[in-house]
Amino acid sequence: MANVKNETGSKGGGMISGVIIVVCIIFGWILWKFVMGNSSNFQGGIVGGEPLDGSVLAIVYKGGPIVPVLMGCFLMVVVFSIERFMVISKASGKGSLDAFMASVQSSIKQGNIEDAIMACDKQQGSVANAVKSGLVKYQEVKKEGFNSEEAAEMIHKEVEESTALEMPMLEKNMTIISTLVSLGTLAGLLGTVTGMIKSFAALASAGTPDQSALANGISEALINTATGISTSALAIIMYNLFTSKIDTLTYSIDEAANSMVNTYRKMRGISK
């Protein structure tokens, strides 16, 4: 039943991600066509002509048809980064994660498992859920009177299974952000190549080279390069940031699990 729910949620999440990608590309094209390409940004109101002095929008517009794709990629990075930030922040719980972990570990070491469970209920989030599952299992093995090694294995297994259920939610859409790192660079490179092709075509024209066409081609190449690098740079920063946060959450869960196991071993050793 849980697998069916996970598959349904995965399909629904994948559909939503697909819709977001399409919307970002469409919005990027609209932004390029109607905002950057607005006649008020060009001298004489001629779209594609000479940009007004200081009109960055018009300059970017002259980057060519690859720019809307790059704009869409940039918007995807922003949207999925906001979505990941909200999800990962929620996974940490309502209060400070460090304070929560200190409180739980202190309660575990003192044998106050009920207090630790109450702290998990108050904190909420993925970390608290995984820790609570281990605490509940701790109480079960304590009642059953398993030896320390059997208990350690059961507690660890319970925490690992709970973590495995939480991790897909934390890592969702991270693949898209990592893909945009390469996609932004490649799309920018494609725009650079097309711009340079236009520049060389201007140089190859009979008689005196068309200086205007040459300048436009170089400008297009540089604009696409800058946009592609900006998109990739933002994607790299956000991917590494979120990966670090996920690793921190996972480490916190493992730390709590080790505290439970060690406390149970000491308790069993004293009782013997």
PDB file of C-alpha atoms in Angstrom:
ATOM      1  CA  MET A   1       0.000   0.000   0.000  1.00  0.00           C
ATOM      2  CA  ALA A   2       2.886   2.335   0.872  1.00  0.00           C
ATOM      3  CA  ASN A   3       4.568   1.493  -2.432  1.00  0.00           C
ATOM      4  CA  VAL A   4       1.391   2.358  -4.332  1.00  0.00           C
ATOM      5  CA  LYS A   5       1.196   5.722  -2.542  1.00  0.00           C
ATOM      6  CA  ASN A   6       4.882   6.395  -3.251  1.00  0.00           C
ATOM      7  CA  GLU A   7       4.469   5.543  -6.931  1.00  0.00           C
ATOM      8  CA  THR A   8       1.375   7.743  -7.174  1.00  0.00           C
ATOM      9  CA  GLY A   9       3.148  10.601  -5.425  1.00  0.00           C
ATOM     10  CA  SER A  10       6.194  10.148  -7.651  1.00  0.00           C
ATOM     11  CA  LYS A  11       4.097  10.277 -10.822  1.00  0.00           C
ATOM     12  CA  GLY A  12       2.185  13.320  -9.567  1.00  0.00           C
ATOM     13  CA  GLY A  13       5.417  15.056  -8.570  1.00  0.00           C
ATOM     14  CA  GLY A  14       6.998  14.255 -11.927  1.00  0.00           C
ATOM     15  CA  MET A  15       3.998  15.695 -13.749  1.00  0.00           C
ATOM     16  CA  ILE A  16       4.154  18.893 -11.694  1.00  0.00           C
ATOM     17  CA  SER A  17       7.888  19.218 -12.381  1.00  0.00           C
ATOM     18  CA  GLY A  18       7.227  18.771 -16.102  1.00  0.00           C
ATOM     19  CA  VAL A  19       4.569  21.477 -16.039  1.00  0.00           C
ATOM     20  CA  ILE A  20       6.948  23.842 -14.210  1.00  0.00           C
ATOM     21  CA  ILE A  21       9.642  23.242 -16.854  1.00  0.00           C
ATOM     22  CA  VAL A  22       7.244  23.990 -19.717  1.00  0.00           C
ATOM     23  CA  VAL A  23       5.854  27.085 -17.982  1.00  0.00           C
ATOM     24  CA  CYS A  24       9.371  28.422 -17.305  1.00  0.00           C
ATOM     25  CA  ILE A  25      10.366  28.024 -20.958  1.00  0.00           C
ATOM     26  CA  ILE A  26       7.157  29.702 -22.153  1.00  0.00           C
ATOM     27  CA  PHE A  27       7.575  32.518 -19.632  1.00  0.00           C
ATOM     28  CA  GLY A  28      11.203  32.927 -20.701  1.00  0.00           C
ATOM     29  CA  TRP A  29      10.088  33.306 -24.329  1.00  0.00           C
ATOM     30  CA  ILE A  30       7.385  35.825 -23.344  1.00  0.00           C
ATOM     31  CA  LEU A  31       9.931  37.791 -21.330  1.00  0.00           C
ATOM     32  CA  TRP A  32      12.356  37.829 -24.268  1.00  0.00           C
ATOM     33  CA  LYS A  33       9.749  38.597 -26.924  1.00  0.00           C
ATOM     34  CA  PHE A  34       7.513  41.166 -25.269  1.00  0.00           C
ATOM     35  CA  VAL A  35       9.589  42.697 -22.458  1.00  0.00           C
ATOM     36  CA  MET A  36      13.123  42.688 -23.806  1.00  0.00           C
ATOM     37  CA  GLY A  37      11.879  43.021 -27.364  1.00  0.00           C
ATOM     38  CA  ASN A  38       9.580  45.915 -26.623  1.00  0.00           C
ATOM     39  CA  SER A  39       9.945  48.671 -29.229  1.00  0.00           C
ATOM     40  CA  SER A  40      10.431  51.253 -26.464  1.00  0.00           C
ATOM     41  CA  ASN A  41      13.853  49.714 -25.781  1.00  0.00           C
ATOM     42  CA  PHE A  42      15.181  50.502 -29.277  1.00  0.00           C
ATOM     43  CA  GLN A  43      16.052  53.681 -31.111  1.00  0.00           C
ATOM     44  CA  GLY A  44      13.251  54.799 -33.401  1.00  0.00           C
ATOM     45  CA  GLY A  45      11.001  52.062 -31.992  1.00  0.00           C
ATOM     46  CA  ILE A  46      12.519  49.547 -34.437  1.00  0.00           C
ATOM     47  CA  VAL A  47      12.655  46.138 -32.739  1.00  0.00           C
ATOM     48  CA  GLY A  48      16.056  44.558 -33.289  1.00  0.00           C
ATOM     49  CA  GLY A  49      17.617  47.877 -34.220  1.00  0.00           C
ATOM     50  CA  GLU A  50      20.064  49.905 -32.194  1.00  0.00           C
ATOM     51  CA  PRO A  51      19.334  49.715 -28.440  1.00  0.00           C
ATOM     52  CA  LEU A  52      18.718  52.905 -26.518  1.00  0.00           C
ATOM     53  CA  ASP A  53      21.642  54.068 -24.413  1.00  0.00           C
ATOM     54  CA  GLY A  54      21.773  52.020 -21.226  1.00  0.00           C
ATOM     55  CA  SER A  55      18.962  49.656 -22.287  1.00  0.00           C
ATOM     56  CA  VAL A  56      20.199  46.301 -20.975  1.00  0.00           C
ATOM     57  CA  LEU A  57      16.944  44.610 -21.984  1.00  0.00           C
ATOM     58  CA  ALA A  58      17.441  45.526 -25.626  1.00  0.00           C
ATOM     59  CA  ILE A  59      21.053  44.374 -25.539  1.00  0.00           C
ATOM     60  CA  VAL A  60      20.049  40.971 -24.131  1.00  0.00           C
ATOM     61  CA  TYR A  61      17.246  40.716 -26.683  1.00  0.00           C
ATOM     62  CA  LYS A  62      19.818  40.947 -29.449  1.00  0.00           C
ATOM     63  CA  GLY A  63      21.374  37.758 -28.095  1.00  0.00           C
ATOM     64  CA  GLY A  64      19.133  35.833 -30.471  1.00  0.00           C
ATOM     65  CA  PRO A  65      16.699  32.910 -30.239  1.00  0.00           C
ATOM     66  CA  ILE A  66      18.824  30.957 -27.755  1.00  0.00           C
ATOM     67  CA  VAL A  67      18.263  33.643 -25.101  1.00  0.00           C
ATOM     68  CA  PRO A  68      14.630  32.591 -24.320  1.00  0.00           C
ATOM     69  CA  VAL A  69      15.850  29.031 -23.743  1.00  0.00           C
ATOM     70  CA  LEU A  70      18.530  30.313 -21.379  1.00  0.00           C
ATOM     71  CA  MET A  71      15.998  32.555 -19.666  1.00  0.00           C
ATOM     72  CA  GLY A  72      13.751  29.526 -19.185  1.00  0.00           C
ATOM     73  CA  CYS A  73      16.658  27.549 -17.693  1.00  0.00           C
ATOM     74  CA  PHE A  74      17.478  30.426 -15.355  1.00  0.00           C
ATOM     75  CA  LEU A  75      13.854  30.621 -14.213  1.00  0.00           C
ATOM     76  CA  MET A  76      13.846  26.852 -13.621  1.00  0.00           C
ATOM     77  CA  VAL A  77      16.872  27.165 -11.354  1.00  0.00           C
ATOM     78  CA  VAL A  78      15.151  29.934  -9.387  1.00  0.00           C
ATOM     79  CA  VAL A  79      11.790  28.127  -9.097  1.00  0.00           C
ATOM     80  CA  PHE A  80      13.211  24.713  -8.159  1.00  0.00           C
ATOM     81  CA  SER A  81      15.657  26.338  -5.726  1.00  0.00           C
ATOM     82  CA  ILE A  82      12.798  28.078  -3.929  1.00  0.00           C
ATOM     83  CA  GLU A  83      10.841  24.812  -3.858  1.00  0.00           C
ATOM     84  CA  ARG A  84      13.819  22.858  -2.463  1.00  0.00           C
ATOM     85  CA  PHE A  85      14.539  25.536   0.131  1.00  0.00           C
ATOM     86  CA  MET A  86      10.966  25.357   1.420  1.00  0.00           C
ATOM     87  CA  VAL A  87      10.927  21.536   1.539  1.00  0.00           C
ATOM     88  CA  ILE A  88      14.335  21.170   3.201  1.00  0.00           C
ATOM     89  CA  SER A  89      13.532  23.918   5.698  1.00  0.00           C
ATOM     90  CA  LYS A  90      10.313  22.097   6.568  1.00  0.00           C
ATOM     91  CA  ALA A  91      12.247  18.838   6.925  1.00  0.00           C
ATOM     92  CA  SER A  92      14.448  20.434   9.586  1.00  0.00           C
ATOM     93  CA  GLY A  93      11.377  21.071  11.715  1.00  0.00           C
ATOM     94  CA  LYS A  94       9.822  24.033  13.439  1.00  0.00           C
ATOM     95  CA  GLY A  95      12.658  24.936  15.783  1.00  0.00           C
ATOM     96  CA  SER A  96      16.443  24.965  15.667  1.00  0.00           C
ATOM     97  CA  LEU A  97      17.762  21.600  14.484  1.00  0.00           C
ATOM     98  CA  ASP A  98      20.890  21.855  16.654  1.00  0.00           C
ATOM     99  CA  ALA A  99      18.846  22.647  19.762  1.00  0.00           C
ATOM    100  CA  PHE A 100      16.454  19.790  18.973  1.00  0.00           C
ATOM    101  CA  MET A 101      19.271  17.267  18.532  1.00  0.00           C
ATOM    102  CA  ALA A 102      20.946  18.412  21.764  1.00  0.00           C
ATOM    103  CA  SER A 103      17.658  18.024  23.643  1.00  0.00           C
ATOM    104  CA  VAL A 104      16.943  14.569  22.190  1.00  0.00           C
ATOM    105  CA  GLN A 105      20.441  13.253  22.860  1.00  0.00           C
ATOM    106  CA  SER A 106      20.331  14.567  26.419  1.00  0.00           C
ATOM    107  CA  SER A 107      16.978  12.846  27.019  1.00  0.00           C
ATOM    108  CA  ILE A 108      18.218   9.594  25.478  1.00  0.00           C
ATOM    109  CA  LYS A 109      21.377   9.543  27.616  1.00  0.00           C
ATOM    110  CA  GLN A 110      19.264  10.121  30.729  1.00  0.00           C
ATOM    111  CA  GLY A 111      16.879   7.351  29.699  1.00  0.00           C
ATOM    112  CA  ASN A 112      13.947   9.755  29.280  1.00  0.00           C
ATOM    113  CA  ILE A 113      12.673   8.269  26.045  1.00  0.00           C
ATOM    114  CA  GLU A 114       9.184   9.702  26.497  1.00  0.00           C
ATOM    115  CA  ASP A 115      10.641  13.212  26.746  1.00  0.00           C
ATOM    116  CA  ALA A 116      12.621  12.600  23.562  1.00  0.00           C
ATOM    117  CA  ILE A 117       9.459  11.428  21.760  1.00  0.00           C
ATOM    118  CA  MET A 118       7.601  14.518  22.936  1.00  0.00           C
ATOM    119  CA  ALA A 119      10.431  16.674  21.602  1.00  0.00           C
ATOM    120  CA  CYS A 120      10.075  14.920  18.217  1.00  0.00           C
ATOM    121  CA  ASP A 121       6.320  15.568  18.172  1.00  0.00           C
ATOM    122  CA  LYS A 122       6.958  19.221  18.937  1.00  0.00           C
ATOM    123  CA  GLN A 123       9.760  19.610  16.362  1.00  0.00           C
ATOM    124  CA  GLN A 124       8.066  17.730  13.484  1.00  0.00           C
ATOM    125  CA  GLY A 125       9.774  17.397  10.094  1.00  0.00           C
ATOM    126  CA  SER A 126      11.693  14.563   8.409  1.00  0.00           C
ATOM    127  CA  VAL A 127      14.501  14.428  10.981  1.00  0.00           C
ATOM    128  CA  ALA A 128      12.078  14.295  13.912  1.00  0.00           C
ATOM    129  CA  ASN A 129      10.006  11.596  12.178  1.00  0.00           C
ATOM    130  CA  ALA A 130      13.039   9.375  11.588  1.00  0.00           C
ATOM    131  CA  VAL A 131      14.335   9.882  15.140  1.00  0.00           C
ATOM    132  CA  LYS A 132      10.897   9.202  16.617  1.00  0.00           C
ATOM    133  CA  SER A 133      10.631   5.899  14.738  1.00  0.00           C
ATOM    134  CA  GLY A 134      13.949   4.855  16.286  1.00  0.00           C
ATOM    135  CA  LEU A 135      12.794   5.912  19.749  1.00  0.00           C
ATOM    136  CA  VAL A 136       9.575   3.924  19.425  1.00  0.00           C
ATOM    137  CA  LYS A 137      11.589   0.876  18.353  1.00  0.00           C
ATOM    138  CA  TYR A 138      13.914   1.517  21.307  1.00  0.00           C
ATOM    139  CA  GLN A 139      10.977   1.228  23.684  1.00  0.00           C
ATOM    140  CA  GLU A 140       9.786  -1.957  21.970  1.00  0.00           C
ATOM    141  CA  VAL A 141      13.129  -3.775  22.182  1.00  0.00           C
ATOM    142  CA  LYS A 142      13.524  -2.589  25.771  1.00  0.00           C
ATOM    143  CA  LYS A 143      10.198  -4.208  26.710  1.00  0.00           C
ATOM    144  CA  GLU A 144      11.034  -7.386  24.812  1.00  0.00           C
ATOM    145  CA  GLY A 145      14.425  -7.601  26.546  1.00  0.00           C
ATOM    146  CA  PHE A 146      16.570  -8.217  23.451  1.00  0.00           C
ATOM    147  CA  ASN A 147      20.317  -8.337  23.958  1.00  0.00           C
ATOM    148  CA  SER A 148      22.352  -5.286  22.999  1.00  0.00           C
ATOM    149  CA  GLU A 149      23.487  -6.522  19.569  1.00  0.00           C
ATOM    150  CA  GLU A 150      20.009  -7.605  18.488  1.00  0.00           C
ATOM    151  CA  ALA A 151      18.591  -4.306  19.733  1.00  0.00           C
ATOM    152  CA  ALA A 152      21.284  -2.303  17.957  1.00  0.00           C
ATOM    153  CA  GLU A 153      20.481  -4.009  14.685  1.00  0.00           C
ATOM    154  CA  MET A 154      16.736  -3.531  15.062  1.00  0.00           C
ATOM    155  CA  ILE A 155      17.019   0.149  16.060  1.00  0.00           C
ATOM    156  CA  HIS A 156      19.423   0.914  13.231  1.00  0.00           C
ATOM    157  CA  LYS A 157      17.227  -0.911  10.736  1.00  0.00           C
ATOM    158  CA  GLU A 158      14.147   1.010  11.875  1.00  0.00           C
ATOM    159  CA  VAL A 159      15.910   4.381  11.562  1.00  0.00           C
ATOM    160  CA  GLU A 160      17.348   3.433   8.151  1.00  0.00           C
ATOM    161  CA  GLU A 161      13.917   2.417   6.847  1.00  0.00           C
ATOM    162  CA  SER A 162      12.357   5.630   8.122  1.00  0.00           C
ATOM    163  CA  THR A 163      15.184   7.679   6.602  1.00  0.00           C
ATOM    164  CA  ALA A 164      14.764   5.849   3.290  1.00  0.00           C
ATOM    165  CA  LEU A 165      11.122   6.972   3.222  1.00  0.00           C
ATOM    166  CA  GLU A 166      12.058  10.599   3.923  1.00  0.00           C
ATOM    167  CA  MET A 167      15.050  10.905   1.562  1.00  0.00           C
ATOM    168  CA  PRO A 168      13.119  10.803  -1.756  1.00  0.00           C
ATOM    169  CA  MET A 169      11.184  13.885  -0.648  1.00  0.00           C
ATOM    170  CA  LEU A 170      14.422  15.694   0.249  1.00  0.00           C
ATOM    171  CA  GLU A 171      16.252  14.737  -2.959  1.00  0.00           C
ATOM    172  CA  LYS A 172      13.318  15.330  -5.304  1.00  0.00           C
ATOM    173  CA  ASN A 173      14.107  17.760  -8.161  1.00  0.00           C
ATOM    174  CA  MET A 174      17.798  17.815  -7.221  1.00  0.00           C
ATOM    175  CA  THR A 175      18.464  15.967 -10.483  1.00  0.00           C
ATOM    176  CA  ILE A 176      16.809  18.789 -12.409  1.00  0.00           C
ATOM    177  CA  ILE A 177      19.018  21.406 -10.732  1.00  0.00           C
ATOM    178  CA  SER A 178      22.163  19.345 -11.401  1.00  0.00           C
ATOM    179  CA  THR A 179      21.104  18.890 -15.043  1.00  0.00           C
ATOM    180  CA  LEU A 180      20.657  22.643 -15.435  1.00  0.00           C
ATOM    181  CA  VAL A 181      24.331  23.084 -14.480  1.00  0.00           C
ATOM    182  CA  SER A 182      25.367  21.397 -17.724  1.00  0.00           C
ATOM    183  CA  LEU A 183      22.361  22.496 -19.764  1.00  0.00           C
ATOM    184  CA  GLY A 184      22.971  26.184 -19.052  1.00  0.00           C
ATOM    185  CA  THR A 185      26.591  25.894 -20.178  1.00  0.00           C
ATOM    186  CA  LEU A 186      25.725  23.917 -23.317  1.00  0.00           C
ATOM    187  CA  ALA A 187      22.878  26.252 -24.322  1.00  0.00           C
ATOM    188  CA  GLY A 188      25.148  29.250 -23.788  1.00  0.00           C
ATOM    189  CA  LEU A 189      27.844  27.573 -25.879  1.00  0.00           C
ATOM    190  CA  LEU A 190      25.321  26.914 -28.647  1.00  0.00           C
ATOM    191  CA  GLY A 191      24.374  30.602 -28.655  1.00  0.00           C
ATOM    192  CA  THR A 192      28.059  31.521 -28.717  1.00  0.00           C
ATOM    193  CA  VAL A 193      28.683  29.301 -31.729  1.00  0.00           C
ATOM    194  CA  THR A 194      25.699  30.671 -33.667  1.00  0.00           C
ATOM    195  CA  GLY A 195      26.846  34.222 -32.921  1.00  0.00           C
ATOM    196  CA  MET A 196      30.379  33.485 -34.116  1.00  0.00           C
ATOM    197  CA  ILE A 197      29.007  31.868 -37.276  1.00  0.00           C
ATOM    198  CA  LYS A 198      27.200  35.124 -38.052  1.00  0.00           C
ATOM    199  CA  SER A 199      30.388  37.084 -37.356  1.00  0.00           C
ATOM    200  CA  PHE A 200      32.476  34.973 -39.700  1.00  0.00           C
ATOM    201  CA  ALA A 201      29.741  35.171 -42.320  1.00  0.00           C
ATOM    202  CA  ALA A 202      30.012  38.967 -42.132  1.00  0.00           C
ATOM    203  CA  LEU A 203      33.794  38.748 -42.555  1.00  0.00           C
ATOM    204  CA  ALA A 204      33.415  36.425 -45.519  1.00  0.00           C
ATOM    205  CA  SER A 205      31.127  38.783 -47.423  1.00  0.00           C
ATOM    206  CA  ALA A 206      32.489  40.161 -50.696  1.00  0.00           C
ATOM    207  CA  GLY A 207      34.166  43.550 -50.555  1.00  0.00           C
ATOM    208  CA  THR A 208      34.319  45.416 -47.260  1.00  0.00           C
ATOM    209  CA  PRO A 209      33.126  43.309 -44.290  1.00  0.00           C
ATOM    210  CA  ASP A 210      29.749  44.282 -42.873  1.00  0.00           C
ATOM    211  CA  GLN A 211      30.900  45.851 -39.606  1.00  0.00           C
ATOM    212  CA  SER A 212      27.370  46.057 -38.234  1.00  0.00           C
ATOM    213  CA  ALA A 213      26.711  42.355 -38.839  1.00  0.00           C
ATOM    214  CA  LEU A 214      30.137  41.505 -37.429  1.00  0.00           C
ATOM    215  CA  ALA A 215      29.444  43.478 -34.239  1.00  0.00           C
ATOM    216  CA  ASN A 216      25.965  41.975 -33.886  1.00  0.00           C
ATOM    217  CA  GLY A 217      27.347  38.441 -34.234  1.00  0.00           C
ATOM    218  CA  ILE A 218      30.031  39.002 -31.597  1.00  0.00           C
ATOM    219  CA  SER A 219      27.499  40.681 -29.314  1.00  0.00           C
ATOM    220  CA  GLU A 220      25.118  37.727 -29.679  1.00  0.00           C
ATOM    221  CA  ALA A 221      27.915  35.282 -28.864  1.00  0.00           C
ATOM    222  CA  LEU A 222      28.975  37.159 -25.741  1.00  0.00           C
ATOM    223  CA  ILE A 223      25.409  37.660 -24.471  1.00  0.00           C
ATOM    224  CA  ASN A 224      24.681  33.945 -24.741  1.00  0.00           C
ATOM    225  CA  THR A 225      27.974  33.105 -23.057  1.00  0.00           C
ATOM    226  CA  ALA A 226      27.241  35.432 -20.138  1.00  0.00           C
ATOM    227  CA  THR A 227      23.670  34.193 -19.727  1.00  0.00           C
ATOM    228  CA  GLY A 228      24.717  30.541 -19.894  1.00  0.00           C
ATOM    229  CA  ILE A 229      27.498  31.037 -17.330  1.00  0.00           C
ATOM    230  CA  SER A 230      25.130  32.892 -14.990  1.00  0.00           C
ATOM    231  CA  THR A 231      22.573  30.088 -15.179  1.00  0.00           C
ATOM    232  CA  SER A 232      25.152  27.366 -14.555  1.00  0.00           C
ATOM    233  CA  ALA A 233      26.818  29.293 -11.726  1.00  0.00           C
ATOM    234  CA  LEU A 234      23.510  29.760  -9.886  1.00  0.00           C
ATOM    235  CA  ALA A 235      22.598  26.091 -10.410  1.00  0.00           C
ATOM    236  CA  ILE A 236      25.977  24.928  -9.023  1.00  0.00           C
ATOM    237  CA  ILE A 237      25.674  27.145  -5.943  1.00  0.00           C
ATOM    238  CA  MET A 238      22.119  26.024  -5.155  1.00  0.00           C
ATOM    239  CA  TYR A 239      22.850  22.329  -5.811  1.00  0.00           C
ATOM    240  CA  ASN A 240      25.865  22.321  -3.491  1.00  0.00           C
ATOM    241  CA  LEU A 241      23.940  24.296  -0.858  1.00  0.00           C
ATOM    242  CA  PHE A 242      21.012  21.876  -0.819  1.00  0.00           C
ATOM    243  CA  THR A 243      23.275  18.813  -0.943  1.00  0.00           C
ATOM    244  CA  SER A 244      25.108  20.129   2.105  1.00  0.00           C
ATOM    245  CA  LYS A 245      21.821  20.710   3.959  1.00  0.00           C
ATOM    246  CA  ILE A 246      20.588  17.188   3.125  1.00  0.00           C
ATOM    247  CA  ASP A 247      23.879  15.698   4.342  1.00  0.00           C
ATOM    248  CA  THR A 248      23.491  17.647   7.588  1.00  0.00           C
ATOM    249  CA  LEU A 249      19.984  16.267   8.108  1.00  0.00           C
ATOM    250  CA  THR A 250      21.148  12.718   7.396  1.00  0.00           C
ATOM    251  CA  TYR A 251      24.075  13.102   9.782  1.00  0.00           C
ATOM    252  CA  SER A 252      21.729  14.338  12.514  1.00  0.00           C
ATOM    253  CA  ILE A 253      19.556  11.244  12.113  1.00  0.00           C
ATOM    254  CA  ASP A 254      22.588   8.920  12.223  1.00  0.00           C
ATOM    255  CA  GLU A 255      23.886  10.729  15.295  1.00  0.00           C
ATOM    256  CA  ALA A 256      20.601  10.228  17.124  1.00  0.00           C
ATOM    257  CA  ALA A 257      20.508   6.546  16.116  1.00  0.00           C
ATOM    258  CA  ASN A 258      24.008   5.997  17.493  1.00  0.00           C
ATOM    259  CA  SER A 259      23.017   7.664  20.768  1.00  0.00           C
ATOM    260  CA  MET A 260      20.033   5.320  21.087  1.00  0.00           C
ATOM    261  CA  VAL A 261      22.130   2.226  20.391  1.00  0.00           C
ATOM    262  CA  ASN A 262      24.917   3.198  22.782  1.00  0.00           C
ATOM    263  CA  THR A 263      22.442   4.075  25.538  1.00  0.00           C
ATOM    264  CA  TYR A 264      20.646   0.749  25.132  1.00  0.00           C
ATOM    265  CA  ARG A 265      23.951  -1.144  25.285  1.00  0.00           C
ATOM    266  CA  LYS A 266      24.899   0.631  28.518  1.00  0.00           C
ATOM    267  CA  MET A 267      21.447  -0.015  29.980  1.00  0.00           C
ATOM    268  CA  ARG A 268      21.638  -3.736  29.152  1.00  0.00           C
ATOM    269  CA  GLY A 269      25.155  -3.925  30.480  1.00  0.00           C
ATOM    270  CA  ILE A 270      24.111  -2.407  33.818  1.00  0.00           C
ATOM    271  CA  SER A 271      21.080  -4.687  34.113  1.00  0.00           C
ATOM    272  CA  LYS A 272      23.313  -7.707  33.647  1.00  0.00           C
TER     273      LYS A 272
END
